[in-house]
CSV table of C-alpha atoms in Angstrom, one decimal:
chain,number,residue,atom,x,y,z
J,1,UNK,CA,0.0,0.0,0.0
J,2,UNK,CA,1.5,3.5,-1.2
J,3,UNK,CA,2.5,5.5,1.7
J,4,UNK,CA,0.9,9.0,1.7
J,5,UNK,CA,3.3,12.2,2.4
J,6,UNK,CA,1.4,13.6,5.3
J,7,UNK,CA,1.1,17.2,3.7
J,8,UNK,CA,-1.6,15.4,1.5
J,9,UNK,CA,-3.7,14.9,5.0
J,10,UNK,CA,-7.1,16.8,5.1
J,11,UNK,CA,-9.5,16.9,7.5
J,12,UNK,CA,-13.2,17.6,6.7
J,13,UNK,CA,-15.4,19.2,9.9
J,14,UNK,CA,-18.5,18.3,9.7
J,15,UNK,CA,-21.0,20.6,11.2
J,16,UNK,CA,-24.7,19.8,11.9
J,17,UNK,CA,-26.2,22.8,12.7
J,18,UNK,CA,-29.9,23.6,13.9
J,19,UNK,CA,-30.6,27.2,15.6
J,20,UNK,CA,-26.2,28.0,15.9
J,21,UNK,CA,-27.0,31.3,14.1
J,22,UNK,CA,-25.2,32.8,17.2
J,23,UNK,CA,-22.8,30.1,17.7
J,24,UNK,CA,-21.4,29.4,13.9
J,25,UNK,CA,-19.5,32.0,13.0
J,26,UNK,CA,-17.6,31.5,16.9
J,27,UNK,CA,-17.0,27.6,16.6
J,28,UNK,CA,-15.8,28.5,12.8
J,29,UNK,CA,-13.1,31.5,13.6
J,30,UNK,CA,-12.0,29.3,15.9
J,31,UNK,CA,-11.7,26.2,14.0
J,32,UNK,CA,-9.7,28.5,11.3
J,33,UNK,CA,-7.5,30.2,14.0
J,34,UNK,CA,-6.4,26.5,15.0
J,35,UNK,CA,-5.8,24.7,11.8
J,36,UNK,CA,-4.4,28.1,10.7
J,37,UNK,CA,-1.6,27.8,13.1
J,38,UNK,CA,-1.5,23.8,12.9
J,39,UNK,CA,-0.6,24.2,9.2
J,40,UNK,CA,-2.9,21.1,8.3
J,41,UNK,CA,-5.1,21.2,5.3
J,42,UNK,CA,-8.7,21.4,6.0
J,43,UNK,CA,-12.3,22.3,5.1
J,44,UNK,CA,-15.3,23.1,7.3
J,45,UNK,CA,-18.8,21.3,6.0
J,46,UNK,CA,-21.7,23.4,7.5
J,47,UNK,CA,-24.9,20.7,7.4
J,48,UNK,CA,-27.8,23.2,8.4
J,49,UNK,CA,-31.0,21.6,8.4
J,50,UNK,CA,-33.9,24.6,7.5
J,51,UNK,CA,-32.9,26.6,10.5
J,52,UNK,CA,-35.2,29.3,10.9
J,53,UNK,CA,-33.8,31.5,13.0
J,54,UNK,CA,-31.4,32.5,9.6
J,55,UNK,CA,-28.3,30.2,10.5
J,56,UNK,CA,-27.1,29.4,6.9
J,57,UNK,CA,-27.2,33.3,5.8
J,58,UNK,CA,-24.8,33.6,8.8
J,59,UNK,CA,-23.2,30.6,6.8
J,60,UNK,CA,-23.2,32.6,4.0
J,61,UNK,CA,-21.5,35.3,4.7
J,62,UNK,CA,-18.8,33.4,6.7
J,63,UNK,CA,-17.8,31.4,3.3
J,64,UNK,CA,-17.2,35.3,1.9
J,65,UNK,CA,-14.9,35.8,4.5
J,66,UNK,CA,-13.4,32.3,4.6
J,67,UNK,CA,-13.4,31.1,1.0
J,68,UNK,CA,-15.7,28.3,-0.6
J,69,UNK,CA,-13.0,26.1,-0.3
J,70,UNK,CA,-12.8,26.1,3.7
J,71,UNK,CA,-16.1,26.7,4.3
J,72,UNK,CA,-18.5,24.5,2.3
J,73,UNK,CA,-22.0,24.4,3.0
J,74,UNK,CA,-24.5,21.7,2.4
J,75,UNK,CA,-27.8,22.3,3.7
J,76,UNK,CA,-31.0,20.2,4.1
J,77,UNK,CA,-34.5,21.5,4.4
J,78,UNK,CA,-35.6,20.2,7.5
J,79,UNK,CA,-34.7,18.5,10.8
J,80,UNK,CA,-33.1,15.1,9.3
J,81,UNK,CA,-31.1,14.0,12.3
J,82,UNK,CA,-27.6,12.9,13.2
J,83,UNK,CA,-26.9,9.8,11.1
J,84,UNK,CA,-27.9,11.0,8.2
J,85,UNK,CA,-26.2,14.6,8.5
J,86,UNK,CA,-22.9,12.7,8.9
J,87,UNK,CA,-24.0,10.5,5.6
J,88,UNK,CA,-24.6,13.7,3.6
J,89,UNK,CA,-21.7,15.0,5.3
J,90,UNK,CA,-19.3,12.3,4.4
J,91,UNK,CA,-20.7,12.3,0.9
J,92,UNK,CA,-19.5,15.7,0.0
J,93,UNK,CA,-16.2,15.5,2.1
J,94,UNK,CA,-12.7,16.1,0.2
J,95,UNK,CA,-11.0,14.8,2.8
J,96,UNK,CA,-9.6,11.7,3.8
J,97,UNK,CA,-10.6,11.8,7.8
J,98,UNK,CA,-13.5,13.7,9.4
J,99,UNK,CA,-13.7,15.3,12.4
J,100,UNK,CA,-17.3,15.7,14.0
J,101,UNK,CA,-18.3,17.6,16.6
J,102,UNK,CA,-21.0,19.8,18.1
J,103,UNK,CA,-21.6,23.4,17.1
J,104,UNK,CA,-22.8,24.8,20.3
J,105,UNK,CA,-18.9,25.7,21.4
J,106,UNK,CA,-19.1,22.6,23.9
J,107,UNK,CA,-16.0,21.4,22.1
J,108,UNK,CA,-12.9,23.5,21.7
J,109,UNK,CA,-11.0,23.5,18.3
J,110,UNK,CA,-7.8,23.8,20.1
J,111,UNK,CA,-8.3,19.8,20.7
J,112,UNK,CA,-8.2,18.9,17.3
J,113,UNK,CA,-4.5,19.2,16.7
J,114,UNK,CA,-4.0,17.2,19.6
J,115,UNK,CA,-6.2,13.9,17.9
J,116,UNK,CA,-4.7,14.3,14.6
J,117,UNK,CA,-1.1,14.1,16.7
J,118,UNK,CA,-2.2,11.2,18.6
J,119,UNK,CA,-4.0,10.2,15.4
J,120,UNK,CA,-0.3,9.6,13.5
J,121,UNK,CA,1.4,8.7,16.4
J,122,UNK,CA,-0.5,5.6,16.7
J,123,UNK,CA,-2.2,5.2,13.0
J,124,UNK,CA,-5.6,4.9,14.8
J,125,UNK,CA,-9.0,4.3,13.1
J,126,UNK,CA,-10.7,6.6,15.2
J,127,UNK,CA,-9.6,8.8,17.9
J,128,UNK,CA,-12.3,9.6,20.7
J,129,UNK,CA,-12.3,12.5,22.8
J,130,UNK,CA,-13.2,11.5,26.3
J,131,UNK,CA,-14.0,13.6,29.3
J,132,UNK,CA,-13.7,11.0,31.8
J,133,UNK,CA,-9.6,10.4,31.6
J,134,UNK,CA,-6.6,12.2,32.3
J,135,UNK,CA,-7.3,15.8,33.1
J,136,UNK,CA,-10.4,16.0,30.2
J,137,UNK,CA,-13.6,17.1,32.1
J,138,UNK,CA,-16.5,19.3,31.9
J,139,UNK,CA,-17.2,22.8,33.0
J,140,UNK,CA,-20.9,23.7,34.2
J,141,UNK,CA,-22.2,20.5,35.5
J,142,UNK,CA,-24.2,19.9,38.9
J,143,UNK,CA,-23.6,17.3,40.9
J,144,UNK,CA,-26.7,15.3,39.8
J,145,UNK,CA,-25.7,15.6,36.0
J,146,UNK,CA,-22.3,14.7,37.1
J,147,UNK,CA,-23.8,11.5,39.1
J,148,UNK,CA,-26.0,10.8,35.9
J,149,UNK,CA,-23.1,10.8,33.5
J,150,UNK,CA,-20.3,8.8,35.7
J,151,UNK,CA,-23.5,6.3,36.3
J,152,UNK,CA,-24.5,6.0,33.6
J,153,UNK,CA,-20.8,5.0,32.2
J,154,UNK,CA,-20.0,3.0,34.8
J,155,UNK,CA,-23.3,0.4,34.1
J,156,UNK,CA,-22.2,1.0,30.1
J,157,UNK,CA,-18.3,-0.2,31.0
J,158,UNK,CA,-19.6,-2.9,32.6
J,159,UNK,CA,-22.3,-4.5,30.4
J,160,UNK,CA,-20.3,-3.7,27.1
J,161,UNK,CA,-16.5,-4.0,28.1
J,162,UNK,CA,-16.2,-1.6,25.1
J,163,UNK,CA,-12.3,-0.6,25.2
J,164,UNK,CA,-13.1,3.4,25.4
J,165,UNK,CA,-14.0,6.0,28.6
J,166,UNK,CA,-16.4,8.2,26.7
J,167,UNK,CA,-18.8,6.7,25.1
J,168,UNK,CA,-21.6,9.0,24.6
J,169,UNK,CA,-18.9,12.0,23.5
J,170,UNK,CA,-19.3,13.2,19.7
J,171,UNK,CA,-16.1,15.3,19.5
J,172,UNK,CA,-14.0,12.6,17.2
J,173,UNK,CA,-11.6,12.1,14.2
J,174,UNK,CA,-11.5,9.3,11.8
J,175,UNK,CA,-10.7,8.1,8.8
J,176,UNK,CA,-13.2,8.4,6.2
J,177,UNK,CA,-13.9,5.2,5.0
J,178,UNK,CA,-14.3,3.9,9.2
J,179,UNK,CA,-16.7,6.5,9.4
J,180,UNK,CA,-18.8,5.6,6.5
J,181,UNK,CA,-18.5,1.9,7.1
J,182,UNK,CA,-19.8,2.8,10.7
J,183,UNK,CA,-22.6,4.9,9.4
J,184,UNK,CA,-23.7,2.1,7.5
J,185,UNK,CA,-24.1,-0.2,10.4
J,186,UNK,CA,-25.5,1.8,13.3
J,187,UNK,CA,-29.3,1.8,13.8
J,188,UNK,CA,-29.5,3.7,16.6
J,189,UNK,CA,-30.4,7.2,17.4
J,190,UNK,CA,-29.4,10.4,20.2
J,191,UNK,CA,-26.8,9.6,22.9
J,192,UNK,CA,-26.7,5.6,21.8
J,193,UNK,CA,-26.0,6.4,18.2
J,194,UNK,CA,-22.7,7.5,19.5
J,195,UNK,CA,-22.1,4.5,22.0
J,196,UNK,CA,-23.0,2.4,18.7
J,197,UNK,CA,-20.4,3.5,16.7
J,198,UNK,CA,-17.5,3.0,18.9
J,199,UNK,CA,-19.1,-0.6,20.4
J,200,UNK,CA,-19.4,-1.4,16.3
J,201,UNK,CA,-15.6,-0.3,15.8
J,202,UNK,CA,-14.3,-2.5,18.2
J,203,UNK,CA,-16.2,-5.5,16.5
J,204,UNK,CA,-14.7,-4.5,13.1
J,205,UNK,CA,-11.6,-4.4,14.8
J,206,UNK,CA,-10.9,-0.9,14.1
J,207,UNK,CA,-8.2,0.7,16.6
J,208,UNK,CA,-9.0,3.5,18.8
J,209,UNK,CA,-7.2,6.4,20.5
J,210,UNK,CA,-8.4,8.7,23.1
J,211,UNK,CA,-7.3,12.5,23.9
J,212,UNK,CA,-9.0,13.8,26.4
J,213,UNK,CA,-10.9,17.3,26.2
J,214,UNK,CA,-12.8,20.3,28.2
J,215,UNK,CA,-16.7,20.1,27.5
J,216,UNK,CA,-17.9,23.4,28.4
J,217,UNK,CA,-21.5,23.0,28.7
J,218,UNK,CA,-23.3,26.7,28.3
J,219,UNK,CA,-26.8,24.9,27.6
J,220,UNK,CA,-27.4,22.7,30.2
J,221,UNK,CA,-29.5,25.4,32.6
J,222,UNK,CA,-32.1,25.2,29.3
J,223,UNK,CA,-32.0,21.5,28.2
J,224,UNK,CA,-31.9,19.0,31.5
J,225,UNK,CA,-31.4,15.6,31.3
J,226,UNK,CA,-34.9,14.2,32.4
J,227,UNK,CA,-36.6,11.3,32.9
J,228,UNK,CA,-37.4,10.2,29.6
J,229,UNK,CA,-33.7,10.9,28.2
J,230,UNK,CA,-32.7,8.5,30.9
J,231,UNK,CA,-35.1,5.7,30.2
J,232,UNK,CA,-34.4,5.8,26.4
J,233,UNK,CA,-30.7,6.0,27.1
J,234,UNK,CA,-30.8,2.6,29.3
J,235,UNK,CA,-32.9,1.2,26.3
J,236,UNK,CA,-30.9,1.6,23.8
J,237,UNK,CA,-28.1,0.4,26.2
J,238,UNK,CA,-29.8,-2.9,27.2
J,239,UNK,CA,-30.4,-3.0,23.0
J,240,UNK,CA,-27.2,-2.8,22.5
J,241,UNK,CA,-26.0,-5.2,24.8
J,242,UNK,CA,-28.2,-7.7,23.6
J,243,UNK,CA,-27.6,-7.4,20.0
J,244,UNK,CA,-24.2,-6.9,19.8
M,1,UNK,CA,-21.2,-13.9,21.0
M,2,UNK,CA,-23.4,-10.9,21.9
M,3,UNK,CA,-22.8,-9.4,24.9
M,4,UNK,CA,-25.7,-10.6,26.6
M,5,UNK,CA,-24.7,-14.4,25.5
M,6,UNK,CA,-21.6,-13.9,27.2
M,7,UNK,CA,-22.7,-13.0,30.4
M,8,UNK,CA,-25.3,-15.7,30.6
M,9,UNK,CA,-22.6,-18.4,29.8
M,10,UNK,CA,-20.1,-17.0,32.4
M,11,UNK,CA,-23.4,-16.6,35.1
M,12,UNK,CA,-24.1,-20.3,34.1
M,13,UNK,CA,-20.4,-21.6,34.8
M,14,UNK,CA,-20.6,-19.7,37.9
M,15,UNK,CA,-23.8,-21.4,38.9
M,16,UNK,CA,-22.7,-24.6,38.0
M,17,UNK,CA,-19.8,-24.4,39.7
M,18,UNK,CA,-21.7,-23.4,42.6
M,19,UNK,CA,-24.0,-25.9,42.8
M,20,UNK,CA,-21.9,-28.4,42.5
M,21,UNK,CA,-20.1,-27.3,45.5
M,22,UNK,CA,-23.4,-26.4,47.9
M,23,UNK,CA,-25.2,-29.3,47.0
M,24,UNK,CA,-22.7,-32.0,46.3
M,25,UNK,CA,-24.5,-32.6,43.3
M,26,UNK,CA,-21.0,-35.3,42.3
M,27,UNK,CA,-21.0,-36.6,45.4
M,28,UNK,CA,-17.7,-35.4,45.9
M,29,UNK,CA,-17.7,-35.9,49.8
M,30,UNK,CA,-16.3,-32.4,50.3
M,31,UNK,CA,-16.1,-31.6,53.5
M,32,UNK,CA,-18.3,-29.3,55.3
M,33,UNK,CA,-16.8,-26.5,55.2
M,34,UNK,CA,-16.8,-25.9,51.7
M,35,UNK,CA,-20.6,-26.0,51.8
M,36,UNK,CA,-20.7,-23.7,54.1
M,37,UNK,CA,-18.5,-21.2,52.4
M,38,UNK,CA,-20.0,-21.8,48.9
M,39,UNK,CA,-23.6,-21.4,49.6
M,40,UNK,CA,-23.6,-17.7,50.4
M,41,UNK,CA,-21.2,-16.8,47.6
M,42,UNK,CA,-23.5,-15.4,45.0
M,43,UNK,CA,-25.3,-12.8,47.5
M,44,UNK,CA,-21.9,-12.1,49.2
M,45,UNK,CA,-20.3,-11.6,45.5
M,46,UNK,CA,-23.3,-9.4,44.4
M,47,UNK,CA,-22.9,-7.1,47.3
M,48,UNK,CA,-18.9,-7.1,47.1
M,49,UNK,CA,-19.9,-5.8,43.7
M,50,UNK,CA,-22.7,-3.6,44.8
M,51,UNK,CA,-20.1,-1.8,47.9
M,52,UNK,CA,-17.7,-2.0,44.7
M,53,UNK,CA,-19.4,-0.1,41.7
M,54,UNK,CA,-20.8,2.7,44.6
M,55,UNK,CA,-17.6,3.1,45.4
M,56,UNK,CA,-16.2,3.6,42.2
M,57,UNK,CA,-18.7,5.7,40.6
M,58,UNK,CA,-18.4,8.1,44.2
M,59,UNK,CA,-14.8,8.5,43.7
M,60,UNK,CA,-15.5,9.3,40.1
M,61,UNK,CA,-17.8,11.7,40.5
M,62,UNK,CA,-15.8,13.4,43.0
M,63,UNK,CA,-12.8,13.6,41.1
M,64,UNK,CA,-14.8,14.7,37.6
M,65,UNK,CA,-12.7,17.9,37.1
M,66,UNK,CA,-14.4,20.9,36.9
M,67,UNK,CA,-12.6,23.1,33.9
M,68,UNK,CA,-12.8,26.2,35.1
M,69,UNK,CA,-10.0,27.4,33.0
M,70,UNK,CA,-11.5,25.8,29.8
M,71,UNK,CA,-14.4,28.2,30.6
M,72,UNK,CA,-12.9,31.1,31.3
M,73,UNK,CA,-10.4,31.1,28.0
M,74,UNK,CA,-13.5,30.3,26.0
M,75,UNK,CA,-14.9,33.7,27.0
M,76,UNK,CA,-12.1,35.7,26.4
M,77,UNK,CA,-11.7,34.1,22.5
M,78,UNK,CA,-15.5,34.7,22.1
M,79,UNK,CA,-14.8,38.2,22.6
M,80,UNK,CA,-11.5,38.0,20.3
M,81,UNK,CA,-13.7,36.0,17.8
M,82,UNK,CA,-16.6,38.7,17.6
M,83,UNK,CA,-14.8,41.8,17.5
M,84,UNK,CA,-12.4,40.3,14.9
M,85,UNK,CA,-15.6,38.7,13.0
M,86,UNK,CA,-17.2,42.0,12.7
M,87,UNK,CA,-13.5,43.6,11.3
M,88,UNK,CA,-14.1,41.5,8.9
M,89,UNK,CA,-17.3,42.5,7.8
M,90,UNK,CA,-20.0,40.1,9.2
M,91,UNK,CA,-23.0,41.7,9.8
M,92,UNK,CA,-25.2,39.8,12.9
């Protein structure tokens, strides 16, 4: 297999966005300030699904500031969800490994160098940001969230065994054709989409790094995790340990 | 094997195992005392694991670090970001 010169690297962000109209132009100046100083080759895939409170005008008018060729946007006209975005997404990626992540400035840009470091260093398949190990962690969290989320890992380690701390984290990088082969497989939706996709890679016997990362959660005063998240997440966990 | 297979073949050696032991079910002749220590086994194991997993997911939560820092610098670039945004001409 031909060894690629790692200048011909790029890394496609793909950004779902619904309501960021605030957000978007932040999360993108800073995505551009660090692969601006990193030096690697990227682009930045905006996936807006009909937002109406304007979000791909401010989309717009950030690819006249930035270029078409960094930011590229690819909208859809209504709420499609998460899977598919990253389908579409994929579809219209240049690069050869995505990065995905949330919009909402919960996860920092300045991370990404770090996975596409750790990325090389160990030739990885996918490389998971996790806010459960070393000194990642989260900003903004009571202690009942923080009770929720360690619980709620701890039961997941346990049933799946799955080889990773952070199983419900979306801010990851990997290679393009893991992601799409991923995609492909996972059925489920929310929180245990994510768990899916890394309990899947380990069956494939794709390789795994982790790097961990600050999640600065501004949101959670409006969105709490309730009941019903709960329940559905332990569904789709018992699912998943039953079918895979 | 799904995960779920797994554990019910590792729960059914365990049970075996056990009552083989409790109930002499080989008539192995063991001695007493092995009765006696096998037959509480799976409650005392599943509250070993019970004091266990509290105990882990206490000391987890209590060390979950708190990024203070992480918010703080995140303010200060959303500042940079917007006064440097609108320099460059976008119009909110």
């Amino acid at each position: 297999m031909t060894k690629w010169p790692t200048n011909s690297d790029k890394y496609s962000v793909l950004l779902p966005t619904y309501n960021e109209r605030e957000n978007l132009p932040l999360i993108v100046w800073l995505l551009v300030k660090y692969f601006g100083e990193s030096g690697y080759n990227y682009e930045i895939i905006v996936i807006d699904d009909g937002s109406p409170d304007g979000t791909l005008q401010i989309a717009e008018q950030l690819q006249k500031i930035y270029g078409h060729d960094k930011i590229v946007l690819r909208p859809r006209p209504k709420k499609l969800g998460l899977g598919t975005a990253y389908i579409h997404g994929i579809k219209h990626a240049t690069g050869n490994f995505i990065i995905i992540m949330d919009a909402d400035l919960s996860h920092h840009p300045k991370f990404i160098p770090q996975f596409i470091e750790k990325q090389k260093e160990g030739g990885y398949d996918l490389i998971s940001g996790t806010r459960y190990r070393g000194d990642g962690g989260v900003y903004g969290w009571d202690l009942r969230r923080k009770l929720i989320s360690r619980g709620a890992n701890f039961i997941t380690q346990v049933l799946l065994r799955p080889g990773a701390s952070d199983l419900t984290g979306s801010f990851r990088l990997y290679k393009k054709n893991v992601l799409e082969s991923l995609v492909e497989r996972c059925v489920s939706k929310g929180y245990v989409f994510q768990m899916e996709m890394i309990v899947r890679a380990r069956q494939l016997g794709y390789t795994i790094g982790e790097v961990p990362i600050s999640f600065v959660d501004r949101v959670y005063g409006e969105s709490k995790l309730g009941g019903n998240e709960i329940v559905s997440f332990l569904k789709g966990l018992l699912t998943l340990f039953a079918t895979t | 094997m799904t995960k779920l297979l797994e554990w019910l073949f590792a729960v059914s050696l365990v049970g075996v195992a056990w009552g083989l032991v409790t109930f002499d079910l080989l008539d192995f002749q063991f001695p007493a005392v092995y009765r006696e220590v096998a037959w509480p086994m799976p409650v005392y194991l599943l509250v070993v694991f019970g004091c266990y997993s509290l105990a882990t997911v206490g000391y987890r939560v209590a060390t979950f670090n708190d990024c203070e820092e992480a918010a703080r610098e995140l303010q200060g670039q959303i500042q940079e970001a917007k006064e440097d945004l609108k320099k460059k001409g976008l119009k909110i």
